[in-house]
Coordinates of N, CA and C in Angstrom, one line a residue:
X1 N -74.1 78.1 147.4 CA -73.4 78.8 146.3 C -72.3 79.7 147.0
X2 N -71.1 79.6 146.3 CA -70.2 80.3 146.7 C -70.3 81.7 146.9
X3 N -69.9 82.8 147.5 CA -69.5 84.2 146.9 C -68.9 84.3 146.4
X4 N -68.6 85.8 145.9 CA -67.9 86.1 145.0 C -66.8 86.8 145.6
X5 N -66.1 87.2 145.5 CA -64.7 88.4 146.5 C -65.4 89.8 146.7
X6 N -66.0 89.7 145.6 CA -66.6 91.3 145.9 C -67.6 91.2 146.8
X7 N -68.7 90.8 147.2 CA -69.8 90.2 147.8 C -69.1 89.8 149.7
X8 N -68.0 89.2 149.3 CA -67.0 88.8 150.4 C -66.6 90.0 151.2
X9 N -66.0 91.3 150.6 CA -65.2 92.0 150.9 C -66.5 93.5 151.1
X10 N -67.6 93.4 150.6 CA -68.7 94.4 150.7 C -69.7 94.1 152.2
X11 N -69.2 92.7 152.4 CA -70.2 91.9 153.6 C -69.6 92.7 154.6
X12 N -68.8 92.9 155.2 CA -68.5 93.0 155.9 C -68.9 94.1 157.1
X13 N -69.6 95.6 156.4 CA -70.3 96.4 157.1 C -71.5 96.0 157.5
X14 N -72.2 94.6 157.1 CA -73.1 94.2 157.7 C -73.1 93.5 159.2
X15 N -71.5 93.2 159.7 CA -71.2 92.9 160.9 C -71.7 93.2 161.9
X16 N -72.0 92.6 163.3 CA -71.9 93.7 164.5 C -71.0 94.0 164.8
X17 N -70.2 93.8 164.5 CA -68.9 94.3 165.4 C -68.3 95.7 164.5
X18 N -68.8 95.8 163.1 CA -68.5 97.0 162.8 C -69.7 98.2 163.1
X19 N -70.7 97.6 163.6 CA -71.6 99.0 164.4 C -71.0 99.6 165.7
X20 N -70.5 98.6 166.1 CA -69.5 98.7 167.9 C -68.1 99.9 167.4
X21 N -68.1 99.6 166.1 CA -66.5 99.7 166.0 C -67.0 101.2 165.5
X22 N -68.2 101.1 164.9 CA -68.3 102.7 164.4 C -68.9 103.8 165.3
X23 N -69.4 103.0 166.4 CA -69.9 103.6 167.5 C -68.9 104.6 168.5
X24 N -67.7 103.3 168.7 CA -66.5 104.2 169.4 C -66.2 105.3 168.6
X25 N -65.8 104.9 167.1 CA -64.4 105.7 166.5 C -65.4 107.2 165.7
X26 N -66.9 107.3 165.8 CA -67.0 108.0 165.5 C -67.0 109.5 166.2
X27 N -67.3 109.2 167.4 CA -67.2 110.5 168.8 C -66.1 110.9 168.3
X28 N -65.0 109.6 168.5 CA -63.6 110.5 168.3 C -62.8 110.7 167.1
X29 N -63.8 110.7 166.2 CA -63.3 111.4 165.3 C -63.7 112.8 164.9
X30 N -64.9 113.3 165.4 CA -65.4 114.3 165.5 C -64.8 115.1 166.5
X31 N -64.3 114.4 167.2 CA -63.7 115.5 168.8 C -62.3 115.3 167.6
X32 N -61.5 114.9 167.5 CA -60.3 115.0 166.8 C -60.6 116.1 165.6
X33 N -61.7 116.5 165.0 CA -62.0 117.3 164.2 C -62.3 118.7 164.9
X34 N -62.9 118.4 166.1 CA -63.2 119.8 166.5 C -61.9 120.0 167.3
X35 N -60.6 119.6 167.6 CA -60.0 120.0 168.4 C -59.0 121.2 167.5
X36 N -58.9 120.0 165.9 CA -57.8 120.7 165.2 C -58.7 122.1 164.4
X37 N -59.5 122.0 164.5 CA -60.3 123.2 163.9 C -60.2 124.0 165.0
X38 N -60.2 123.7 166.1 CA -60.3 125.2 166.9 C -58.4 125.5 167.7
X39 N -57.8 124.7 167.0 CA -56.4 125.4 167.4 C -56.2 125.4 165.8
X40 N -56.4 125.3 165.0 CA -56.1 126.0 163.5 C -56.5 127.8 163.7
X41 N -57.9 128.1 164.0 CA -58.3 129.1 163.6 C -58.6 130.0 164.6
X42 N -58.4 129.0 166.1 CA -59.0 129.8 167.0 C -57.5 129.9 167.9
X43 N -57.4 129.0 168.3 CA -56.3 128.6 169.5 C -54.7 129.3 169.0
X44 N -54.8 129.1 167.4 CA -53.2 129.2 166.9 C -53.2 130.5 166.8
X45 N -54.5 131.3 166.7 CA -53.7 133.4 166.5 C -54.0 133.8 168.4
X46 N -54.1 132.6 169.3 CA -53.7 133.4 170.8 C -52.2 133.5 171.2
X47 N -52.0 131.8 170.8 CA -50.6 131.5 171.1 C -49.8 131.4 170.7
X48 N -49.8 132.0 169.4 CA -48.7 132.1 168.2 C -48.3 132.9 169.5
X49 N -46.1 132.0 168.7 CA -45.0 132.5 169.2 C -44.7 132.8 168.4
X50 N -43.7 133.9 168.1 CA -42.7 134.3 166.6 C -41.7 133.6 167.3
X51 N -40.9 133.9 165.9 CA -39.5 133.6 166.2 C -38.4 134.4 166.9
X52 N -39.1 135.6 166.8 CA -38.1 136.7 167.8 C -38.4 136.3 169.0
X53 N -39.2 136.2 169.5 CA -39.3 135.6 170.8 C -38.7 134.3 171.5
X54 N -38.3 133.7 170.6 CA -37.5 132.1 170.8 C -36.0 133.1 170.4
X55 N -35.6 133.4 169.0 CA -33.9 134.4 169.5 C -33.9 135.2 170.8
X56 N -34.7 135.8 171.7 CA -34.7 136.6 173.0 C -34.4 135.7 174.0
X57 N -35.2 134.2 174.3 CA -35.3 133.6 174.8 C -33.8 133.0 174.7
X58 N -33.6 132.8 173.6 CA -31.6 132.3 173.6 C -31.2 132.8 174.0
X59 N -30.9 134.3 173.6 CA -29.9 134.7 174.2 C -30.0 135.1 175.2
X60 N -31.5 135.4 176.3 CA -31.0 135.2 177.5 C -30.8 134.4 178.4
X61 N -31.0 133.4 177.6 CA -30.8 132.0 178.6 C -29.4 131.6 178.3
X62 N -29.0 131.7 176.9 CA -27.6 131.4 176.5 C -26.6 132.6 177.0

């Protein structure tokens, strides 16, 4: 019996190759989550530059 498209297009997480594939991409999407969470809230109020400090920087370099 044939499938259906939907049955077609739902099979697919039954693969091995999407356990492999979720095996990699999931580490790094977690490290990709923890990196921008800790320069959102942690990293971005050390290194915040203003802008006065980039006009200072012109003009004394300009």
């Amino acid at each position: 019996m044939a499938k259906t498209w939907v049955e077609s297009i739902s099979a697919f997480h039954r693969a091995p190759v999407f356990k492999q594939v979720a095996i990699v991409l999931t580490p790094y999407a977690f490290y990709t989550a923890l990196v921008y969470l800790l320069d959102r809230f942690v990293i971005g109020e050390w290194l915040s530059i203003q802008s006065n400090f980039h006009a200072l920087l012109g003009t004394v370099l300009g």
